[in-house]
Amino acid sequence: MRLILLGPPGAGKGTQAQRLVQKHGIVQLSTGDMLRAAVAAGTPIGLKAKDIMANGGLVPDEVVVGIIADRIDEPDARKGFILDGFPRTVPQAEALDELLKKKHVKLDAVVELRVNESALIARVETRVAQMRERGEDVRVDDTPEVLTKRLASYRAQTEPLVHYYSEKRKLMTIDGMMTIEQVTGAINRLLDAIGATESVPAAKSVKKAVKKTSRKGTAKKAAATAKKATKKSAKTAKKSAKSAKGVKGAGKAAAKKAAKKPAKTAKKAVKTARKGGSRASTAAPKRPAAARGRGGVARAAQTRKVAKKVTKKRAKTVKRLTKRR
Ligand code: AMP
């Protein structure tokens, strides 16, 4: 899974990224953390970034793009990553597109945490107080003055990415003013809806089961498995559409896409079952051909009927859920 968390300072990107890391076992790539480490270590990049960061400006694109290009090549990022604080400008986003293209990997989603700006100062103040309480070093850029500048940088240079990713149909906007738990829940539901997590591709395992049954079993078995697969697909479609509730923007499209997936699987499953039926017929020469034929055709017709109904019902559910918004 490859995600971008987008949002102004204090929106909760870091908190949500850590939760995603725990749940999905992928790495969090925070350019802010990497730059702070470079500053602390006094590397050439750190020396270049130090003053810019302390003043709430943005480090040059080529510097951060270089850092990310190296980092996503490391073995622990192969399984997936969450980009937190990158990209922050359109040229950075374009550079990321190129990097991913070269690696033949795609971005699953860009999750925008939308927050009320007036609440951000209060949030950062709370964060500073908590860090002080824990005896941790407080960030030099976590002062009201620098935060105002960081917010201005966000508005001018990062906010255009909302449009950039919306055009690419990658953007999912979540209300970042909800509680941490609620935001996490919304993100996870959204990832389920777009099929970025393991739960939706469950339909795939049903498809596998159908294939297996149809290969070694009879037409009857294969048709029954196809029927089951169709039912499960319908459920998954409904779940996908439901999951996209509360998600704005491309969420609608994601729901539709996710809902279509199980339909395809169901259709394929039916097809496989039918094919399996004829294959099974050859494998079971003792049964009278007429009985095999008629039974198989009737069952296949019945299964097709169920699949058709499911497709219609699913389309209605998606329409109903997306209409509400
Ligand atoms: P953050 O921890 O994400 O709030 O980042 C802290 C500071 O690091 C920012 O205010 C910038 O000065 C710098 N920084 C982090 N990521 C980037 C980036 N992608 N592009 C430019 N500057 C960045």
mmCIF file of N, CA and C and ligand atoms in Angstrom, residues 9 13 30-33 35-36 49 52-54 56-61 64 84-89 92 127 139 141 150, ligand 1:
data_model
loop_
_atom_site.group_PDB
_atom_site.id
_atom_site.type_symbol
_atom_site.label_atom_id
_atom_site.label_comp_id
_atom_site.label_asym_id
_atom_site.label_seq_id
_atom_site.Cartn_x
_atom_site.Cartn_y
_atom_site.Cartn_z
ATOM 1 N N PRO A 9 0.153 21.748 8.928
ATOM 2 C CA PRO A 9 0.805 21.350 10.181
ATOM 3 C C PRO A 9 -0.233 21.272 11.295
ATOM 4 N N LYS A 13 -1.332 14.339 10.747
ATOM 5 C CA LYS A 13 -0.746 13.404 9.776
ATOM 6 C C LYS A 13 0.186 12.404 10.478
ATOM 7 N N SER A 30 8.592 10.358 6.735
ATOM 8 C CA SER A 30 8.331 11.758 7.042
ATOM 9 C C SER A 30 9.559 12.589 6.677
ATOM 10 N N THR A 31 9.383 13.460 5.683
ATOM 11 C CA THR A 31 10.526 14.287 5.278
ATOM 12 C C THR A 31 10.925 15.229 6.414
ATOM 13 N N GLY A 32 9.931 15.666 7.204
ATOM 14 C CA GLY A 32 10.226 16.544 8.347
ATOM 15 C C GLY A 32 11.166 15.832 9.324
ATOM 16 N N ASP A 33 10.845 14.559 9.653
ATOM 17 C CA ASP A 33 11.684 13.788 10.582
ATOM 18 C C ASP A 33 13.088 13.586 10.000
ATOM 19 N N LEU A 35 14.620 15.410 7.785
ATOM 20 C CA LEU A 35 15.371 16.677 7.767
ATOM 21 C C LEU A 35 15.844 17.051 9.169
ATOM 22 N N ARG A 36 14.981 16.816 10.164
ATOM 23 C CA ARG A 36 15.381 17.128 11.550
ATOM 24 C C ARG A 36 16.583 16.268 11.950
ATOM 25 N N ALA A 49 19.208 22.925 5.380
ATOM 26 C CA ALA A 49 17.795 23.001 5.768
ATOM 27 C C ALA A 49 17.543 23.743 7.080
ATOM 28 N N ILE A 52 16.053 27.373 7.100
ATOM 29 C CA ILE A 52 14.768 27.393 6.378
ATOM 30 C C ILE A 52 13.684 26.797 7.277
ATOM 31 N N MET A 53 14.000 25.677 7.894
ATOM 32 C CA MET A 53 13.021 25.004 8.749
ATOM 33 C C MET A 53 12.672 25.857 9.968
ATOM 34 N N ALA A 54 13.691 26.454 10.561
ATOM 35 C CA ALA A 54 13.450 27.263 11.762
ATOM 36 C C ALA A 54 12.563 28.463 11.448
ATOM 37 N N GLY A 56 10.128 28.376 9.112
ATOM 38 C CA GLY A 56 8.822 27.950 8.594
ATOM 39 C C GLY A 56 8.729 27.947 7.082
ATOM 40 N N GLY A 57 9.884 28.007 6.389
ATOM 41 C CA GLY A 57 9.850 27.956 4.918
ATOM 42 C C GLY A 57 9.950 26.524 4.422
ATOM 43 N N LEU A 58 10.029 26.365 3.110
ATOM 44 C CA LEU A 58 10.164 25.028 2.539
ATOM 45 C C LEU A 58 11.576 24.806 2.021
ATOM 46 N N VAL A 59 12.111 23.657 2.331
ATOM 47 C CA VAL A 59 13.434 23.255 1.862
ATOM 48 C C VAL A 59 13.326 23.052 0.342
ATOM 49 N N PRO A 60 14.378 23.390 -0.442
ATOM 50 C CA PRO A 60 14.265 23.256 -1.904
ATOM 51 C C PRO A 60 13.797 21.871 -2.359
ATOM 52 N N ASP A 61 12.999 21.894 -3.430
ATOM 53 C CA ASP A 61 12.416 20.650 -3.957
ATOM 54 C C ASP A 61 13.465 19.569 -4.213
ATOM 55 N N VAL A 64 14.540 17.592 -1.037
ATOM 56 C CA VAL A 64 13.604 16.599 -0.491
ATOM 57 C C VAL A 64 13.314 15.474 -1.485
ATOM 58 N N ASP A 84 4.470 11.227 4.668
ATOM 59 C CA ASP A 84 3.939 12.210 5.612
ATOM 60 C C ASP A 84 4.778 13.484 5.454
ATOM 61 N N GLY A 85 4.158 14.517 4.886
ATOM 62 C CA GLY A 85 4.904 15.780 4.698
ATOM 63 C C GLY A 85 5.577 15.865 3.343
ATOM 64 N N PHE A 86 5.338 14.900 2.501
ATOM 65 C CA PHE A 86 5.872 14.906 1.134
ATOM 66 C C PHE A 86 4.830 14.273 0.222
ATOM 67 N N PRO A 87 4.569 14.827 -0.945
ATOM 68 C CA PRO A 87 5.090 16.070 -1.502
ATOM 69 C C PRO A 87 4.427 17.298 -0.872
ATOM 70 N N ARG A 88 5.103 18.402 -1.002
ATOM 71 C CA ARG A 88 4.581 19.648 -0.451
ATOM 72 C C ARG A 88 4.419 20.710 -1.535
ATOM 73 N N THR A 89 4.874 20.413 -2.716
ATOM 74 C CA THR A 89 4.713 21.352 -3.843
ATOM 75 C C THR A 89 4.347 20.537 -5.081
ATOM 76 N N GLN A 92 7.288 18.701 -6.569
ATOM 77 C CA GLN A 92 7.611 17.491 -5.785
ATOM 78 C C GLN A 92 6.663 16.349 -6.164
ATOM 79 N N ARG A 127 0.289 20.167 21.673
ATOM 80 C CA ARG A 127 1.389 19.239 21.379
ATOM 81 C C ARG A 127 2.668 19.689 22.095
ATOM 82 N N ARG A 139 10.138 21.276 19.190
ATOM 83 C CA ARG A 139 10.596 21.712 17.876
ATOM 84 C C ARG A 139 10.747 23.231 17.820
ATOM 85 N N ASP A 141 10.322 25.064 15.398
ATOM 86 C CA ASP A 141 9.301 25.701 14.543
ATOM 87 C C ASP A 141 7.891 25.552 15.107
ATOM 88 N N ARG A 150 4.317 28.631 8.550
ATOM 89 C CA ARG A 150 4.167 27.280 7.990
ATOM 90 C C ARG A 150 2.777 27.120 7.370
HETATM 91 P P1 AMP B 1 7.021 18.709 9.178
HETATM 92 O O1 AMP B 1 7.646 17.903 10.255
HETATM 93 O O2 AMP B 1 6.428 17.863 8.100
HETATM 94 O O3 AMP B 1 6.070 19.743 9.706
HETATM 95 O O4 AMP B 1 8.205 19.520 8.470
HETATM 96 C C1 AMP B 1 8.993 20.419 9.179
HETATM 97 C C2 AMP B 1 9.734 21.336 8.230
HETATM 98 O O5 AMP B 1 10.583 20.566 7.379
HETATM 99 C C3 AMP B 1 8.840 22.092 7.269
HETATM 100 O O6 AMP B 1 8.309 23.274 7.859
HETATM 101 C C4 AMP B 1 9.809 22.380 6.154
HETATM 102 O O7 AMP B 1 10.683 23.426 6.460
HETATM 103 C C5 AMP B 1 10.630 21.113 6.088
HETATM 104 N N1 AMP B 1 10.034 20.120 5.163
HETATM 105 C C6 AMP B 1 9.499 18.925 5.491
HETATM 106 N N2 AMP B 1 9.063 18.294 4.409
HETATM 107 C C7 AMP B 1 9.295 19.109 3.361
HETATM 108 C C8 AMP B 1 9.037 19.022 1.971
HETATM 109 N N3 AMP B 1 8.426 17.943 1.433
HETATM 110 N N4 AMP B 1 9.413 20.052 1.196
HETATM 111 C C9 AMP B 1 10.028 21.119 1.700
HETATM 112 N N5 AMP B 1 10.291 21.279 3.009
HETATM 113 C C10 AMP B 1 9.928 20.280 3.846
#
